Amino acid sequence: MIKAVIFDLDGVIIDTAHYHYIAWKRLASEFGITLTPAHNELLKGVSRMHSLDIILSLGNIELPLEQREQLAEKKNSWFIEYIESIRPEEIFPGVVELIMNLRAKNIRVGLASSSKNAPRVIELLGIATQFDTLIDGTMITRSKPDPEIFLLAAHKLGVGPSDCLVFEDAEAGVEAALAAGMKCVGVGSKDQLGKANLIIKNTGDFNIQSINTI
Ligand code: BG6
Ligand code: MG
């Protein structure tokens, strides 16, 4: 029996994954690197510094830590600019209803995002009170695909890993959920998320009646 559902944020609840992409693309172009959607799949769910290292490795560029930290900060300042205009209406269709329906079934609901900006995004969306626990990138030491973030969320929710179902749009996130011993719904395409127990196109497509048969 699923006792808790843990949602990723970027790309599962709102299309902030797009803002991460355009900010990284802008930074990559400064190094003559053309970031493609295929490259971007490698960045989803991955921490800011690790994402930067992946991008620099595409151009065989090696830089000292101090300079990499400045670049990561630059990308983040653009991302923050982009997200400031997001509004609750931009939450993906059906997500608020899904969370309400889960809560009505006494299923606990958590958020587990690798993003250090997750608290700001959740604040802008006005949905903080919908979650029993909120885990963000400031609370973990190892980013997805490490299972740390989901194990911490389960612990905070007071349930075991096998009682949890995770919603993820990132390959690294699906791997993290499975490594945690949880079931995982992949939101997106089979090409990237083939390891997930179920794949749906949009978060709002999930049929809550099927929750214990995944
Ligand atoms: C994840 C995103 O949610 O957060 C990644 O999928 C992003 O693309 C990561 O790099 C870290 O985000 P932030 O906001 O801390 O730079
Ligand atoms: Mg995501």
PDB file of C-alpha atoms and ligand atoms in Angstrom:
ATOM      1  CA  MET A   1       0.000   0.000   0.000  1.00  0.00           C
ATOM      2  CA  ILE A   2       1.312   3.403  -0.961  1.00  0.00           C
ATOM      3  CA  LYS A   3       1.261   5.633   2.121  1.00  0.00           C
ATOM      4  CA  ALA A   4       3.129   8.619   0.708  1.00  0.00           C
ATOM      5  CA  VAL A   5       3.684  10.323  -2.625  1.00  0.00           C
ATOM      6  CA  ILE A   6       6.831  12.387  -3.161  1.00  0.00           C
ATOM      7  CA  PHE A   7       6.879  14.931  -5.969  1.00  0.00           C
ATOM      8  CA  ASP A   8       9.884  16.367  -7.735  1.00  0.00           C
ATOM      9  CA  LEU A   9       9.310  20.064  -8.531  1.00  0.00           C
ATOM     10  CA  ASP A  10      11.025  21.281 -11.721  1.00  0.00           C
ATOM     11  CA  GLY A  11       9.270  19.606 -14.672  1.00  0.00           C
ATOM     12  CA  VAL A  12       6.726  17.718 -12.534  1.00  0.00           C
ATOM     13  CA  ILE A  13       4.727  20.490 -10.869  1.00  0.00           C
ATOM     14  CA  ILE A  14       5.700  23.423 -13.092  1.00  0.00           C
ATOM     15  CA  ASP A  15       7.800  23.991 -16.191  1.00  0.00           C
ATOM     16  CA  THR A  16      10.748  25.565 -14.366  1.00  0.00           C
ATOM     17  CA  ALA A  17      12.891  22.841 -16.009  1.00  0.00           C
ATOM     18  CA  HIS A  18      12.646  25.053 -19.093  1.00  0.00           C
ATOM     19  CA  TYR A  19      14.120  28.027 -17.221  1.00  0.00           C
ATOM     20  CA  HIS A  20      17.032  25.896 -15.993  1.00  0.00           C
ATOM     21  CA  TYR A  21      17.596  24.876 -19.605  1.00  0.00           C
ATOM     22  CA  ILE A  22      17.600  28.362 -21.099  1.00  0.00           C
ATOM     23  CA  ALA A  23      19.862  29.681 -18.326  1.00  0.00           C
ATOM     24  CA  TRP A  24      22.370  26.851 -18.879  1.00  0.00           C
ATOM     25  CA  LYS A  25      22.122  27.296 -22.648  1.00  0.00           C
ATOM     26  CA  ARG A  26      22.936  30.986 -22.238  1.00  0.00           C
ATOM     27  CA  LEU A  27      25.965  30.193 -20.096  1.00  0.00           C
ATOM     28  CA  ALA A  28      27.161  27.400 -22.399  1.00  0.00           C
ATOM     29  CA  SER A  29      26.993  29.721 -25.410  1.00  0.00           C
ATOM     30  CA  GLU A  30      29.561  31.988 -23.722  1.00  0.00           C
ATOM     31  CA  PHE A  31      31.990  29.080 -24.085  1.00  0.00           C
ATOM     32  CA  GLY A  32      30.977  28.314 -27.667  1.00  0.00           C
ATOM     33  CA  ILE A  33      29.052  25.230 -26.518  1.00  0.00           C
ATOM     34  CA  THR A  34      25.637  24.648 -28.117  1.00  0.00           C
ATOM     35  CA  LEU A  35      23.489  22.957 -25.502  1.00  0.00           C
ATOM     36  CA  THR A  36      20.831  20.689 -27.025  1.00  0.00           C
ATOM     37  CA  PRO A  37      17.660  19.188 -25.504  1.00  0.00           C
ATOM     38  CA  ALA A  38      19.511  15.837 -25.448  1.00  0.00           C
ATOM     39  CA  HIS A  39      22.332  17.362 -23.362  1.00  0.00           C
ATOM     40  CA  ASN A  40      19.701  18.915 -21.128  1.00  0.00           C
ATOM     41  CA  GLU A  41      18.319  15.500 -20.194  1.00  0.00           C
ATOM     42  CA  LEU A  42      21.673  14.841 -18.480  1.00  0.00           C
ATOM     43  CA  LEU A  43      21.242  17.990 -16.370  1.00  0.00           C
ATOM     44  CA  LYS A  44      17.704  17.396 -15.121  1.00  0.00           C
ATOM     45  CA  GLY A  45      17.549  16.589 -11.421  1.00  0.00           C
ATOM     46  CA  VAL A  46      21.295  17.120 -11.051  1.00  0.00           C
ATOM     47  CA  SER A  47      22.781  19.748  -8.691  1.00  0.00           C
ATOM     48  CA  ARG A  48      23.908  23.147  -9.921  1.00  0.00           C
ATOM     49  CA  MET A  49      27.656  22.492  -9.678  1.00  0.00           C
ATOM     50  CA  HIS A  50      27.400  19.010 -11.144  1.00  0.00           C
ATOM     51  CA  SER A  51      25.356  20.420 -14.050  1.00  0.00           C
ATOM     52  CA  LEU A  52      28.037  23.024 -14.701  1.00  0.00           C
ATOM     53  CA  ASP A  53      30.746  20.350 -14.691  1.00  0.00           C
ATOM     54  CA  ILE A  54      28.760  18.297 -17.241  1.00  0.00           C
ATOM     55  CA  ILE A  55      28.441  21.359 -19.512  1.00  0.00           C
ATOM     56  CA  LEU A  56      32.121  22.283 -19.253  1.00  0.00           C
ATOM     57  CA  SER A  57      33.114  18.697 -20.001  1.00  0.00           C
ATOM     58  CA  LEU A  58      31.112  18.932 -23.261  1.00  0.00           C
ATOM     59  CA  GLY A  59      33.617  21.583 -24.356  1.00  0.00           C
ATOM     60  CA  ASN A  60      36.599  19.849 -22.712  1.00  0.00           C
ATOM     61  CA  ILE A  61      36.975  22.934 -20.531  1.00  0.00           C
ATOM     62  CA  GLU A  62      38.711  22.735 -17.167  1.00  0.00           C
ATOM     63  CA  LEU A  63      38.462  25.669 -14.773  1.00  0.00           C
ATOM     64  CA  PRO A  64      39.468  26.247 -11.140  1.00  0.00           C
ATOM     65  CA  LEU A  65      36.786  25.921  -8.461  1.00  0.00           C
ATOM     66  CA  GLU A  66      36.533  29.647  -7.796  1.00  0.00           C
ATOM     67  CA  GLN A  67      35.735  30.395 -11.425  1.00  0.00           C
ATOM     68  CA  ARG A  68      33.246  27.523 -11.623  1.00  0.00           C
ATOM     69  CA  GLU A  69      31.489  28.877  -8.531  1.00  0.00           C
ATOM     70  CA  GLN A  70      31.199  32.292 -10.186  1.00  0.00           C
ATOM     71  CA  LEU A  71      29.738  30.712 -13.330  1.00  0.00           C
ATOM     72  CA  ALA A  72      27.224  28.685 -11.315  1.00  0.00           C
ATOM     73  CA  GLU A  73      26.235  31.874  -9.507  1.00  0.00           C
ATOM     74  CA  LYS A  74      25.808  33.688 -12.830  1.00  0.00           C
ATOM     75  CA  LYS A  75      23.515  30.957 -14.169  1.00  0.00           C
ATOM     76  CA  ASN A  76      21.560  31.066 -10.921  1.00  0.00           C
ATOM     77  CA  SER A  77      21.065  34.840 -11.109  1.00  0.00           C
ATOM     78  CA  TRP A  78      19.523  34.411 -14.578  1.00  0.00           C
ATOM     79  CA  PHE A  79      17.328  31.550 -13.332  1.00  0.00           C
ATOM     80  CA  ILE A  80      16.098  33.698 -10.441  1.00  0.00           C
ATOM     81  CA  GLU A  81      15.254  36.507 -12.885  1.00  0.00           C
ATOM     82  CA  TYR A  82      13.280  34.071 -15.079  1.00  0.00           C
ATOM     83  CA  ILE A  83      11.250  32.545 -12.235  1.00  0.00           C
ATOM     84  CA  GLU A  84      10.214  35.793 -10.565  1.00  0.00           C
ATOM     85  CA  SER A  85       7.277  36.136 -12.946  1.00  0.00           C
ATOM     86  CA  ILE A  86       5.838  32.646 -12.382  1.00  0.00           C
ATOM     87  CA  ARG A  87       2.288  32.510 -11.053  1.00  0.00           C
ATOM     88  CA  PRO A  88       0.055  29.808  -9.464  1.00  0.00           C
ATOM     89  CA  GLU A  89      -1.852  29.525 -12.782  1.00  0.00           C
ATOM     90  CA  GLU A  90       1.285  27.961 -14.270  1.00  0.00           C
ATOM     91  CA  ILE A  91       1.095  24.859 -12.076  1.00  0.00           C
ATOM     92  CA  PHE A  92       0.590  21.968 -14.519  1.00  0.00           C
ATOM     93  CA  PRO A  93      -3.089  21.076 -15.090  1.00  0.00           C
ATOM     94  CA  GLY A  94      -4.494  18.576 -12.601  1.00  0.00           C
ATOM     95  CA  VAL A  95      -1.586  18.744 -10.128  1.00  0.00           C
ATOM     96  CA  VAL A  96      -3.415  20.655  -7.379  1.00  0.00           C
ATOM     97  CA  GLU A  97      -6.395  18.304  -7.747  1.00  0.00           C
ATOM     98  CA  LEU A  98      -4.107  15.259  -7.611  1.00  0.00           C
ATOM     99  CA  ILE A  99      -2.507  16.474  -4.377  1.00  0.00           C
ATOM    100  CA  MET A 100      -5.929  17.197  -2.873  1.00  0.00           C
ATOM    101  CA  ASN A 101      -7.204  13.749  -3.867  1.00  0.00           C
ATOM    102  CA  LEU A 102      -4.135  12.070  -2.344  1.00  0.00           C
ATOM    103  CA  ARG A 103      -4.635  13.963   0.890  1.00  0.00           C
ATOM    104  CA  ALA A 104      -8.322  13.019   0.909  1.00  0.00           C
ATOM    105  CA  LYS A 105      -7.179   9.364   0.838  1.00  0.00           C
ATOM    106  CA  ASN A 106      -4.890  10.038   3.827  1.00  0.00           C
ATOM    107  CA  ILE A 107      -1.820   9.627   1.656  1.00  0.00           C
ATOM    108  CA  ARG A 108       1.012  11.826   2.852  1.00  0.00           C
ATOM    109  CA  VAL A 109       2.482  14.220   0.315  1.00  0.00           C
ATOM    110  CA  GLY A 110       6.076  15.412   0.114  1.00  0.00           C
ATOM    111  CA  LEU A 111       8.254  17.457  -2.189  1.00  0.00           C
ATOM    112  CA  ALA A 112      11.869  16.491  -2.926  1.00  0.00           C
ATOM    113  CA  SER A 113      13.704  18.879  -5.232  1.00  0.00           C
ATOM    114  CA  SER A 114      17.466  19.111  -5.856  1.00  0.00           C
ATOM    115  CA  SER A 115      16.969  22.845  -6.338  1.00  0.00           C
ATOM    116  CA  LYS A 116      18.123  25.341  -3.746  1.00  0.00           C
ATOM    117  CA  ASN A 117      15.510  27.657  -5.263  1.00  0.00           C
ATOM    118  CA  ALA A 118      12.628  25.274  -4.518  1.00  0.00           C
ATOM    119  CA  PRO A 119      11.393  27.265  -1.464  1.00  0.00           C
ATOM    120  CA  ARG A 120      11.094  30.424  -3.615  1.00  0.00           C
ATOM    121  CA  VAL A 121       9.270  28.575  -6.416  1.00  0.00           C
ATOM    122  CA  ILE A 122       6.856  26.982  -3.947  1.00  0.00           C
ATOM    123  CA  GLU A 123       6.265  30.398  -2.350  1.00  0.00           C
ATOM    124  CA  LEU A 124       5.500  31.974  -5.738  1.00  0.00           C
ATOM    125  CA  LEU A 125       3.084  29.128  -6.484  1.00  0.00           C
ATOM    126  CA  GLY A 126       1.404  29.436  -3.063  1.00  0.00           C
ATOM    127  CA  ILE A 127       1.321  25.671  -2.445  1.00  0.00           C
ATOM    128  CA  ALA A 128       3.629  25.226   0.574  1.00  0.00           C
ATOM    129  CA  THR A 129       0.776  24.183   2.862  1.00  0.00           C
ATOM    130  CA  GLN A 130      -0.190  21.319   0.509  1.00  0.00           C
ATOM    131  CA  PHE A 131       2.936  19.362   1.478  1.00  0.00           C
ATOM    132  CA  ASP A 132       3.621  17.435   4.664  1.00  0.00           C
ATOM    133  CA  THR A 133       7.331  17.898   4.065  1.00  0.00           C
ATOM    134  CA  LEU A 134       9.465  20.020   1.748  1.00  0.00           C
ATOM    135  CA  ILE A 135      13.012  18.871   0.972  1.00  0.00           C
ATOM    136  CA  ASP A 136      15.244  21.074  -1.172  1.00  0.00           C
ATOM    137  CA  GLY A 137      18.813  21.148  -2.429  1.00  0.00           C
ATOM    138  CA  THR A 138      20.109  22.879   0.705  1.00  0.00           C
ATOM    139  CA  MET A 139      19.195  19.858   2.846  1.00  0.00           C
ATOM    140  CA  ILE A 140      21.184  17.169   1.047  1.00  0.00           C
ATOM    141  CA  THR A 141      24.838  16.421   0.441  1.00  0.00           C
ATOM    142  CA  ARG A 142      24.506  14.137  -2.588  1.00  0.00           C
ATOM    143  CA  SER A 143      22.316  15.012  -5.548  1.00  0.00           C
ATOM    144  CA  LYS A 144      20.114  12.646  -7.577  1.00  0.00           C
ATOM    145  CA  PRO A 145      20.759   9.877  -8.772  1.00  0.00           C
ATOM    146  CA  ASP A 146      21.829   9.308  -5.163  1.00  0.00           C
ATOM    147  CA  PRO A 147      18.746   8.213  -3.170  1.00  0.00           C
ATOM    148  CA  GLU A 148      19.554  10.535  -0.229  1.00  0.00           C
ATOM    149  CA  ILE A 149      16.853  13.121  -0.999  1.00  0.00           C
ATOM    150  CA  PHE A 150      14.033  10.567  -1.239  1.00  0.00           C
ATOM    151  CA  LEU A 151      15.152   8.651   1.843  1.00  0.00           C
ATOM    152  CA  LEU A 152      15.182  11.919   3.788  1.00  0.00           C
ATOM    153  CA  ALA A 153      11.684  12.760   2.508  1.00  0.00           C
ATOM    154  CA  ALA A 154      10.363   9.322   3.555  1.00  0.00           C
ATOM    155  CA  HIS A 155      11.964   9.720   6.970  1.00  0.00           C
ATOM    156  CA  LYS A 156      10.334  13.141   7.446  1.00  0.00           C
ATOM    157  CA  LEU A 157       6.999  11.733   6.295  1.00  0.00           C
ATOM    158  CA  GLY A 158       7.310   8.907   8.832  1.00  0.00           C
ATOM    159  CA  VAL A 159       6.977   6.101   6.272  1.00  0.00           C
ATOM    160  CA  GLY A 160       9.266   3.404   4.900  1.00  0.00           C
ATOM    161  CA  PRO A 161      10.774   3.664   1.412  1.00  0.00           C
ATOM    162  CA  SER A 162       8.631   0.823   0.059  1.00  0.00           C
ATOM    163  CA  ASP A 163       5.510   2.776   1.105  1.00  0.00           C
ATOM    164  CA  CYS A 164       6.446   5.636  -1.226  1.00  0.00           C
ATOM    165  CA  LEU A 165       5.639   6.544  -4.817  1.00  0.00           C
ATOM    166  CA  VAL A 166       7.796   9.190  -6.510  1.00  0.00           C
ATOM    167  CA  PHE A 167       6.907  11.436  -9.473  1.00  0.00           C
ATOM    168  CA  GLU A 168       9.982  12.363 -11.550  1.00  0.00           C
ATOM    169  CA  ASP A 169      10.767  13.913 -14.938  1.00  0.00           C
ATOM    170  CA  ALA A 170      14.537  13.309 -14.790  1.00  0.00           C
ATOM    171  CA  GLU A 171      16.453  10.141 -15.569  1.00  0.00           C
ATOM    172  CA  ALA A 172      18.665  10.876 -12.534  1.00  0.00           C
ATOM    173  CA  GLY A 173      15.516  11.276 -10.443  1.00  0.00           C
ATOM    174  CA  VAL A 174      14.007   7.963 -11.561  1.00  0.00           C
ATOM    175  CA  GLU A 175      17.299   6.249 -10.718  1.00  0.00           C
ATOM    176  CA  ALA A 176      17.356   7.937  -7.302  1.00  0.00           C
ATOM    177  CA  ALA A 177      13.801   6.831  -6.492  1.00  0.00           C
ATOM    178  CA  LEU A 178      14.454   3.223  -7.536  1.00  0.00           C
ATOM    179  CA  ALA A 179      17.767   3.192  -5.621  1.00  0.00           C
ATOM    180  CA  ALA A 180      15.794   4.329  -2.557  1.00  0.00           C
ATOM    181  CA  GLY A 181      13.568   1.254  -2.935  1.00  0.00           C
ATOM    182  CA  MET A 182      10.541   3.293  -4.008  1.00  0.00           C
ATOM    183  CA  LYS A 183       8.117   2.985  -6.901  1.00  0.00           C
ATOM    184  CA  CYS A 184       8.455   5.692  -9.527  1.00  0.00           C
ATOM    185  CA  VAL A 185       6.146   7.346 -12.035  1.00  0.00           C
ATOM    186  CA  GLY A 186       8.141   8.919 -14.860  1.00  0.00           C
ATOM    187  CA  VAL A 187       6.644  12.115 -16.265  1.00  0.00           C
ATOM    188  CA  GLY A 188       7.834  12.490 -19.830  1.00  0.00           C
ATOM    189  CA  SER A 189       9.090  10.176 -22.514  1.00  0.00           C
ATOM    190  CA  LYS A 190      10.026   6.501 -22.495  1.00  0.00           C
ATOM    191  CA  ASP A 191      13.375   7.298 -24.128  1.00  0.00           C
ATOM    192  CA  GLN A 192      14.681   8.966 -20.978  1.00  0.00           C
ATOM    193  CA  LEU A 193      12.512   7.431 -18.284  1.00  0.00           C
ATOM    194  CA  GLY A 194      12.280   3.805 -19.402  1.00  0.00           C
ATOM    195  CA  LYS A 195      13.333   2.498 -15.991  1.00  0.00           C
ATOM    196  CA  ALA A 196      10.283   4.011 -14.251  1.00  0.00           C
ATOM    197  CA  ASN A 197       7.490   1.663 -13.128  1.00  0.00           C
ATOM    198  CA  LEU A 198       4.950   3.733 -15.055  1.00  0.00           C
ATOM    199  CA  ILE A 199       5.396   6.509 -17.612  1.00  0.00           C
ATOM    200  CA  ILE A 200       2.842   9.240 -18.187  1.00  0.00           C
ATOM    201  CA  LYS A 201       3.051  12.288 -20.410  1.00  0.00           C
ATOM    202  CA  ASN A 202       1.776  14.803 -17.870  1.00  0.00           C
ATOM    203  CA  THR A 203       1.586  14.675 -14.073  1.00  0.00           C
ATOM    204  CA  GLY A 204      -2.141  15.416 -14.210  1.00  0.00           C
ATOM    205  CA  ASP A 205      -2.715  12.251 -16.303  1.00  0.00           C
ATOM    206  CA  PHE A 206      -2.101  10.043 -13.268  1.00  0.00           C
ATOM    207  CA  ASN A 207      -5.042   7.839 -12.346  1.00  0.00           C
ATOM    208  CA  ILE A 208      -5.160   7.774  -8.561  1.00  0.00           C
ATOM    209  CA  GLN A 209      -7.306   4.605  -8.618  1.00  0.00           C
ATOM    210  CA  SER A 210      -4.276   2.687  -9.918  1.00  0.00           C
ATOM    211  CA  ILE A 211      -1.911   3.832  -7.169  1.00  0.00           C
ATOM    212  CA  ASN A 212      -1.489   0.401  -5.580  1.00  0.00           C
ATOM    213  CA  THR A 213      -1.102  -1.521  -8.833  1.00  0.00           C
ATOM    214  CA  ILE A 214       2.014   0.234 -10.153  1.00  0.00           C
TER     215      ILE A 214
HETATM  216  C1  BG6 B   1      16.730  20.362 -10.175  1.00  0.00           C
HETATM  217  C2  BG6 B   1      16.724  20.658 -11.647  1.00  0.00           C
HETATM  218  O1  BG6 B   1      15.421  20.341  -9.697  1.00  0.00           O
HETATM  219  O2  BG6 B   1      17.475  21.342  -9.457  1.00  0.00           O
HETATM  220  C3  BG6 B   1      18.136  20.849 -12.166  1.00  0.00           C
HETATM  221  O3  BG6 B   1      16.100  19.589 -12.335  1.00  0.00           O
HETATM  222  C4  BG6 B   1      18.860  21.899 -11.326  1.00  0.00           C
HETATM  223  O4  BG6 B   1      18.065  21.245 -13.517  1.00  0.00           O
HETATM  224  C5  BG6 B   1      18.833  21.473  -9.876  1.00  0.00           C
HETATM  225  O5  BG6 B   1      20.209  22.039 -11.759  1.00  0.00           O
HETATM  226  C6  BG6 B   1      19.545  22.474  -8.953  1.00  0.00           C
HETATM  227  O6  BG6 B   1      18.842  23.674  -8.973  1.00  0.00           O
HETATM  228  P1  BG6 B   1      19.329  25.043  -8.342  1.00  0.00           P
HETATM  229  O7  BG6 B   1      18.095  25.911  -8.382  1.00  0.00           O
HETATM  230  O8  BG6 B   1      19.768  24.761  -6.934  1.00  0.00           O
HETATM  231  O9  BG6 B   1      20.441  25.569  -9.184  1.00  0.00           O
HETATM  232 MG    MG B   2      12.647  17.614 -12.326  1.00  0.00          MG
END
